[in-house]
CSV table of C-alpha atoms in Angstrom, one decimal:
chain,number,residue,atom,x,y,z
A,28,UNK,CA,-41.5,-13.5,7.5
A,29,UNK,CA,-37.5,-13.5,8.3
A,30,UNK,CA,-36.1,-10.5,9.5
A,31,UNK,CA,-32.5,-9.4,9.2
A,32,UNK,CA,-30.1,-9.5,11.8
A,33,UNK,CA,-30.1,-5.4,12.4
A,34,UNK,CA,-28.2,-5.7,15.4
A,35,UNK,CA,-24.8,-5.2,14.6
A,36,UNK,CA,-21.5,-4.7,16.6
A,37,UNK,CA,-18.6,-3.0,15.4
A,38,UNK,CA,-15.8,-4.6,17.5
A,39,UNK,CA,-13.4,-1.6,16.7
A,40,UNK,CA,-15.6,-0.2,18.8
A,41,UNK,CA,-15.1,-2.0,21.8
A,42,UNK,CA,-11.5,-0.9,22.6
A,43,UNK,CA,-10.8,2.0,24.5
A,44,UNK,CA,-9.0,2.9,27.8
A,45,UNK,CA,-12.4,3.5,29.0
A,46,UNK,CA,-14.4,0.1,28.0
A,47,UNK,CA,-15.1,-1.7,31.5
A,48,UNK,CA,-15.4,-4.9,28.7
A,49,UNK,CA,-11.4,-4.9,28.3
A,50,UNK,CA,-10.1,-7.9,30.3
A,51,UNK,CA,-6.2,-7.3,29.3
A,52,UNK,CA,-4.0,-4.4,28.2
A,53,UNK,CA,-0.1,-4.7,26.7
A,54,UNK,CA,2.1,-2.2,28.1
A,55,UNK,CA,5.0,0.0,25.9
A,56,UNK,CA,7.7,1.5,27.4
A,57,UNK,CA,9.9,3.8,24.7
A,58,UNK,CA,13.1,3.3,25.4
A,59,UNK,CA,14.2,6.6,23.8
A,60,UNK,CA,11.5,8.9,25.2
A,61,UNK,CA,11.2,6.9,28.4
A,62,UNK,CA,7.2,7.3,27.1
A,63,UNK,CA,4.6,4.4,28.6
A,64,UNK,CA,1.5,3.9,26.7
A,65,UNK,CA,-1.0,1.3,26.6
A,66,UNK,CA,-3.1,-0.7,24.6
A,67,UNK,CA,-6.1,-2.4,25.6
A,68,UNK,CA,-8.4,-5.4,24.4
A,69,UNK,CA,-10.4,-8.4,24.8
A,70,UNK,CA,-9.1,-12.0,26.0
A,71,UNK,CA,-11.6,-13.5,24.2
A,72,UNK,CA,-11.7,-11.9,20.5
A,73,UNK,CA,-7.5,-12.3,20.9
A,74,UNK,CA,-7.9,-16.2,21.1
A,75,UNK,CA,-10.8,-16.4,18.5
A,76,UNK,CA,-8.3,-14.4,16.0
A,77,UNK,CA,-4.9,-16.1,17.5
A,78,UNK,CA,-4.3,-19.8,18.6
A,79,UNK,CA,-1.0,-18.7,20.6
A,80,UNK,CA,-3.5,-16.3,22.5
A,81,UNK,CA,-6.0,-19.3,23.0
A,82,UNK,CA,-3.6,-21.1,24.3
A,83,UNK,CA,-2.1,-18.1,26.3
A,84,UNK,CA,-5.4,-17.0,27.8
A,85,UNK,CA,-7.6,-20.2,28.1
A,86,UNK,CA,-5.0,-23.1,28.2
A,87,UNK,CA,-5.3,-25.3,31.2
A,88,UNK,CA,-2.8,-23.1,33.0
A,89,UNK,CA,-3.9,-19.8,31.6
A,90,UNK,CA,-2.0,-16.1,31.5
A,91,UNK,CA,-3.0,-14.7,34.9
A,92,UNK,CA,-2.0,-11.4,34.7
A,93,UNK,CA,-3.8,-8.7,33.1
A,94,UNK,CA,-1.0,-6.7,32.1
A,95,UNK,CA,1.0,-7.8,29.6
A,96,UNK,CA,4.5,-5.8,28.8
A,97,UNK,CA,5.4,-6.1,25.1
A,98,UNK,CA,9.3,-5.6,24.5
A,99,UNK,CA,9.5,-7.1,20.9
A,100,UNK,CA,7.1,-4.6,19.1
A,101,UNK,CA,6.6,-1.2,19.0
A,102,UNK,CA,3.0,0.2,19.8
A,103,UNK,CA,2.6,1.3,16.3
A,104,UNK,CA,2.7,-1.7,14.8
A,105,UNK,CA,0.9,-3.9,17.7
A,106,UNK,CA,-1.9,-1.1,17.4
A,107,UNK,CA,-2.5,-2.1,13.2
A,108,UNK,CA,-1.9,-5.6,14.5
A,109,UNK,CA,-4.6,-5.9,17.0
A,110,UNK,CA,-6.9,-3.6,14.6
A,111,UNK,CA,-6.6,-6.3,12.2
A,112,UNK,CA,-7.9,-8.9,14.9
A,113,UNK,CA,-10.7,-6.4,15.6
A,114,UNK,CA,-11.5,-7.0,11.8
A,115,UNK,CA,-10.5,-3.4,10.9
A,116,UNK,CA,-9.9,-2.3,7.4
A,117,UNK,CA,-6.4,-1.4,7.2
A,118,UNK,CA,-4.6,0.1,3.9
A,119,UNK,CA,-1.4,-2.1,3.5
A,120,UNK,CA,-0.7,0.1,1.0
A,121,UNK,CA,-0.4,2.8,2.6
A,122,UNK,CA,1.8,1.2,5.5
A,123,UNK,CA,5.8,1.7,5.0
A,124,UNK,CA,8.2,-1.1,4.3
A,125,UNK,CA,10.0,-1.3,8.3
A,126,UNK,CA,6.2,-1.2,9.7
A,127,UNK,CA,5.3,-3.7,7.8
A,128,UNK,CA,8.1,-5.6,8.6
A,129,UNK,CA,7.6,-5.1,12.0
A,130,UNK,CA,3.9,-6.1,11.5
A,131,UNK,CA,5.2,-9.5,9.9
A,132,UNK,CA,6.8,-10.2,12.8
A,133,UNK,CA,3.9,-10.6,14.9
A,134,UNK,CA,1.5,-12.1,12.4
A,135,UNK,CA,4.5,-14.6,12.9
A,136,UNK,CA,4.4,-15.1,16.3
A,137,UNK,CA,1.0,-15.3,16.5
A,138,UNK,CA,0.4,-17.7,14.0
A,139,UNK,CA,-1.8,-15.6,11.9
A,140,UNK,CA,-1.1,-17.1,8.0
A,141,UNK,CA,-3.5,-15.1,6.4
A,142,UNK,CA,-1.9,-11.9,7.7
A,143,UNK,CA,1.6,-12.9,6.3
A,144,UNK,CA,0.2,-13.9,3.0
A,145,UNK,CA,-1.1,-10.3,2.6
A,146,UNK,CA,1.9,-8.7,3.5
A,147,UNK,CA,3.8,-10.5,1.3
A,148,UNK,CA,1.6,-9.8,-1.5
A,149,UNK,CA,1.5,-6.1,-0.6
A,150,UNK,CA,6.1,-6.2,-0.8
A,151,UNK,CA,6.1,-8.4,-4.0
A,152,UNK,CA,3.5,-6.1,-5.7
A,153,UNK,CA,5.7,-2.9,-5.1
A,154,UNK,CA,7.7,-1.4,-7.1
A,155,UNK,CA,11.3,-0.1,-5.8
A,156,UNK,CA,12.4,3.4,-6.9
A,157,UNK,CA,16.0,5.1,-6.4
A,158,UNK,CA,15.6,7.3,-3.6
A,159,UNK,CA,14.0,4.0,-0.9
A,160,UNK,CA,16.7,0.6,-2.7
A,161,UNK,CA,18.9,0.9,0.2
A,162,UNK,CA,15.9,1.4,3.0
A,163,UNK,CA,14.0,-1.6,1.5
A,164,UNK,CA,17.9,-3.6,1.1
A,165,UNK,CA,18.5,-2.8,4.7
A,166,UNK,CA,14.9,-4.0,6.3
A,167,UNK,CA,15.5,-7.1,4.1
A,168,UNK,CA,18.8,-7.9,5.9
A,169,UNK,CA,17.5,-6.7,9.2
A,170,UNK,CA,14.7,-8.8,8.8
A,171,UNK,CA,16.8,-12.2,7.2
A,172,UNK,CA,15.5,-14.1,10.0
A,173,UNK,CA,11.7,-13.9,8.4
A,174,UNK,CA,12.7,-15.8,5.7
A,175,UNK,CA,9.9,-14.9,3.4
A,176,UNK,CA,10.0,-11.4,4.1
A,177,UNK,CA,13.4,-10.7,3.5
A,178,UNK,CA,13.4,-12.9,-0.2
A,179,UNK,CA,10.6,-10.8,-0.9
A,180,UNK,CA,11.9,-7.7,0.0
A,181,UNK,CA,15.0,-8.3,-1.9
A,182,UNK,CA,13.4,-9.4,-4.5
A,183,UNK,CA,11.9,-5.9,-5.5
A,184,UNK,CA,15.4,-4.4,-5.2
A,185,UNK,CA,16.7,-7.0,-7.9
A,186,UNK,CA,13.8,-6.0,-10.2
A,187,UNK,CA,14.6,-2.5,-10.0
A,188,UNK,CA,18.0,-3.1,-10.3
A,189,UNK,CA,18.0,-5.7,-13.3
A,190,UNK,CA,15.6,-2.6,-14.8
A,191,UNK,CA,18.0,0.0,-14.3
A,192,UNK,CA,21.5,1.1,-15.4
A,193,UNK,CA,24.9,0.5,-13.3
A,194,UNK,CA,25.1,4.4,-13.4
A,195,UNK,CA,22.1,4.8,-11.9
A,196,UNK,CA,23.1,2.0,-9.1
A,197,UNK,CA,26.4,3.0,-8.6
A,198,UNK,CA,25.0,6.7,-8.3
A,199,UNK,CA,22.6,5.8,-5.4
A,200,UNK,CA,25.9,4.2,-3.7
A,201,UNK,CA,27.7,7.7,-4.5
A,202,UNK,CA,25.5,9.9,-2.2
A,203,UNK,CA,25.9,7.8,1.3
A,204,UNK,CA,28.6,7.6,3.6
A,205,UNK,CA,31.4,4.7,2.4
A,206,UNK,CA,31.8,2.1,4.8
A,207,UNK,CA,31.6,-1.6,5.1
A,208,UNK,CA,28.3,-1.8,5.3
A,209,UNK,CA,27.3,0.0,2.5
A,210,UNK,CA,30.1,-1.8,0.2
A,211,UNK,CA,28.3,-5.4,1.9
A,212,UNK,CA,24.8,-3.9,1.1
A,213,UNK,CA,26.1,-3.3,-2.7
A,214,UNK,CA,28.0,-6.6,-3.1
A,215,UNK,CA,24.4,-8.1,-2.0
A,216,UNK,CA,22.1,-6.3,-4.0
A,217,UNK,CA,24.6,-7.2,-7.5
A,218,UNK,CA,25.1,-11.0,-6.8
A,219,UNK,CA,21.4,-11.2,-6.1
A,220,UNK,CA,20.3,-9.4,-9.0
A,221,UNK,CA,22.5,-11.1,-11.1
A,222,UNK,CA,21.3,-14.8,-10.0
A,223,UNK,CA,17.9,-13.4,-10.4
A,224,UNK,CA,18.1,-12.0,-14.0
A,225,UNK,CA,15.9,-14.2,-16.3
A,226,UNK,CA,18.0,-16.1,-19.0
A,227,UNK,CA,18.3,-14.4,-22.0
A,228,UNK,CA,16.0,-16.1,-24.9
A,229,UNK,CA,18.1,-17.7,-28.0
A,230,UNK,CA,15.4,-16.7,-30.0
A,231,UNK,CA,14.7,-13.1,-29.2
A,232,UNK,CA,18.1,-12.2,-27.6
A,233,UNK,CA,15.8,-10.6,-24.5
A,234,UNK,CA,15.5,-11.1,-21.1
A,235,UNK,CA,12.2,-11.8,-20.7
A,236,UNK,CA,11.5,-13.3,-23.1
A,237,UNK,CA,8.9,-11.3,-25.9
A,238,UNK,CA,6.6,-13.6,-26.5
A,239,UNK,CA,3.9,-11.9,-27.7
A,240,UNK,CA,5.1,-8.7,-28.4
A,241,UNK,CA,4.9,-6.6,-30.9
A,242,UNK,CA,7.6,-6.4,-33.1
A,243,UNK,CA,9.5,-3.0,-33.7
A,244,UNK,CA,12.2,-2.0,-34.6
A,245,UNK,CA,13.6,-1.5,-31.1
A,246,UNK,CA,13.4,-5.3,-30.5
A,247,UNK,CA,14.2,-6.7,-33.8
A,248,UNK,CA,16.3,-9.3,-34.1
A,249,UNK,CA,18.0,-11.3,-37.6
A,250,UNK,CA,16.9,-14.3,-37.8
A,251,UNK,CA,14.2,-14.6,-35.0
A,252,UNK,CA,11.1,-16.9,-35.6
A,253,UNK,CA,8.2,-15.1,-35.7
A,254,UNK,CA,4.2,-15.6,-36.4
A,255,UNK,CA,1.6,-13.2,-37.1
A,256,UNK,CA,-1.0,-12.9,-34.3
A,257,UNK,CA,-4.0,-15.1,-34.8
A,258,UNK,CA,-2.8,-17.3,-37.3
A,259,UNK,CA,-2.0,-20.9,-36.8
A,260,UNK,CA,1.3,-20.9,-39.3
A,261,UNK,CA,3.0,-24.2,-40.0
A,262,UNK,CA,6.1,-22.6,-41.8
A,263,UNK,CA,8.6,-20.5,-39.5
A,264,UNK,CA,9.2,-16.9,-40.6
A,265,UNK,CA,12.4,-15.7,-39.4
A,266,UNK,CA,13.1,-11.7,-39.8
A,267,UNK,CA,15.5,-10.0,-41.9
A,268,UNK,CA,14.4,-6.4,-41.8
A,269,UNK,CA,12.1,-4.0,-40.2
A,270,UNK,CA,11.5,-0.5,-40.9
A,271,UNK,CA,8.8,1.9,-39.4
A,272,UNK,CA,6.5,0.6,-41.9
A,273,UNK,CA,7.4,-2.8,-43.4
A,274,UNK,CA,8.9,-5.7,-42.1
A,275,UNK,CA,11.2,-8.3,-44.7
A,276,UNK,CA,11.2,-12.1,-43.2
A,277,UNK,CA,11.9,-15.5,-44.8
A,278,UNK,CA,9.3,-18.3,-44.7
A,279,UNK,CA,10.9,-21.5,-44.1
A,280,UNK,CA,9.3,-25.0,-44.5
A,281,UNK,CA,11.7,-28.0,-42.8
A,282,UNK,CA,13.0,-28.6,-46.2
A,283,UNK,CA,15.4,-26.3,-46.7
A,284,UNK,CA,13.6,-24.2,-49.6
A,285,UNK,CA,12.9,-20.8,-48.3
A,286,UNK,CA,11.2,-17.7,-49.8
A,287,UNK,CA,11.7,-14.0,-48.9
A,288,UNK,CA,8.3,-11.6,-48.1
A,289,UNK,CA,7.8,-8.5,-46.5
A,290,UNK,CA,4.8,-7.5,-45.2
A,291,UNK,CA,3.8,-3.7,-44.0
A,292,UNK,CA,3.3,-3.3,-40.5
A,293,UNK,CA,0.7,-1.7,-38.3
């Protein structure tokens, strides 16, 4: 008979100030506070999640000290990092955008692809609102050095811009201090938005495209080419005329002949 493996480890659990099994610790010094804290963890388990720490730690001339200061990261975001080594759960979603910047940054210094992919999966799946465009605009230029990042980062603000009104932009602009900055940040967010605005279509007149869509009355257009759903229809209809309950279109047939229909809508 096989038996299950019921011995199981939770390496989460192996961390601590107080675990004689800790071999290494990176040391935090706030520069604000003057505040030193510590995090410790496991040579071994660094280098199995981390090649630079394989080659860091077991190299053929290996890191000799045990204490490692970190001046690049803040202990926040080297705490999620190393939790995520530890194969801890951790809620990207729930993470803000300059943390998870921050923790970008170390997935790429430590060669962790996987981590990055996430991350930018987690930015490009968000959607921007008014009161946090210019905090997202400003980790994205922070951050134009992480290439990826910051094009993803952007990107969200050029969605929520293309979406929105120039009132509504301009108003955002209204309630912070003037200054060059701000006026660069603006300039930035407008040229980008504009190169990224989809091309309008020169059958719909939309931008994206409605393909698909239902059509209404909000998004009819004369003279569009149409097809009912389902149907494979050799002759183009082109609209003339909607109304809440009928639409009037023109089947044409490549010849030149045409014939006028309407047809009542659902």
């Amino acid at each position: 008979m096989a038996y299950s493996n019921i011995q199981t480890i939770d390496l989460t659990m192996l961390r601590g100030n107080s675990n004689p099994t800790c071999d290494v610790k990176f040391t935090f010094l706030d520069e604000n506070t003057g505040m030193k804290s510590e995090l410790p963890a496991h040579k071994l388990i660094l280098a199995v999640g981390s090649e630079v720490f394989m080659r860091q730690f077991f190299s053929t001339i290996p890191e000799e000290k045990d204490t490692i200061p970190v001046e690049d990261s803040s202990v926040e975001a080297f705490q999620i990092f190393l939790d995520i080594l530890y194969n801890k759960k951790i809620a990207l979603e729930a993470i803000d955008f300059q943390l998870l910047a921050d923790l970008y940054y170390l997935a790429e210094k430590y060669h962790h692809g996987f981590m990055k992919d996430s991350i930018i999966k987690e930015v490009s799946s968000r959607k921007i609102i008014s009161e946090n465009l210019l905090e997202v605009a400003k980790v994205a230029k922070t951050n134009a050095h992480l290439e990826e990042l910051s094009s993803s980062l952007f990107n969200i603000c050029f969605v929520f811009i293309n979406k929105s009104d120039l009132g509504t932009i301009l108003a955002i602009f209204d309630n912070e201090d003037v200054g060059e900055e701000k006026s660069c940040t603006l300039h930035r967010l407008m040229t980008g938005a504009k190169r990224s605005r989809p091309d309008v279509c020169k059958n719909c007149q939309h931008a994206p495209c409605l393909d698909g869509e239902v059509l209404t009355k909000s998004n009819f257009v004369i003279g569009a080419s149409i097809h009912r759903k389902g149907h494979d229809e050799k002759q183009s209809r082109k609209t003339v005329k909607v109304d809440d309950s009928r639409v009037d279109y023109v089947f044409e047939d490549g010849s030149g002949s045409s014939a006028k229909f309407s047809e009542m809508t659902s």
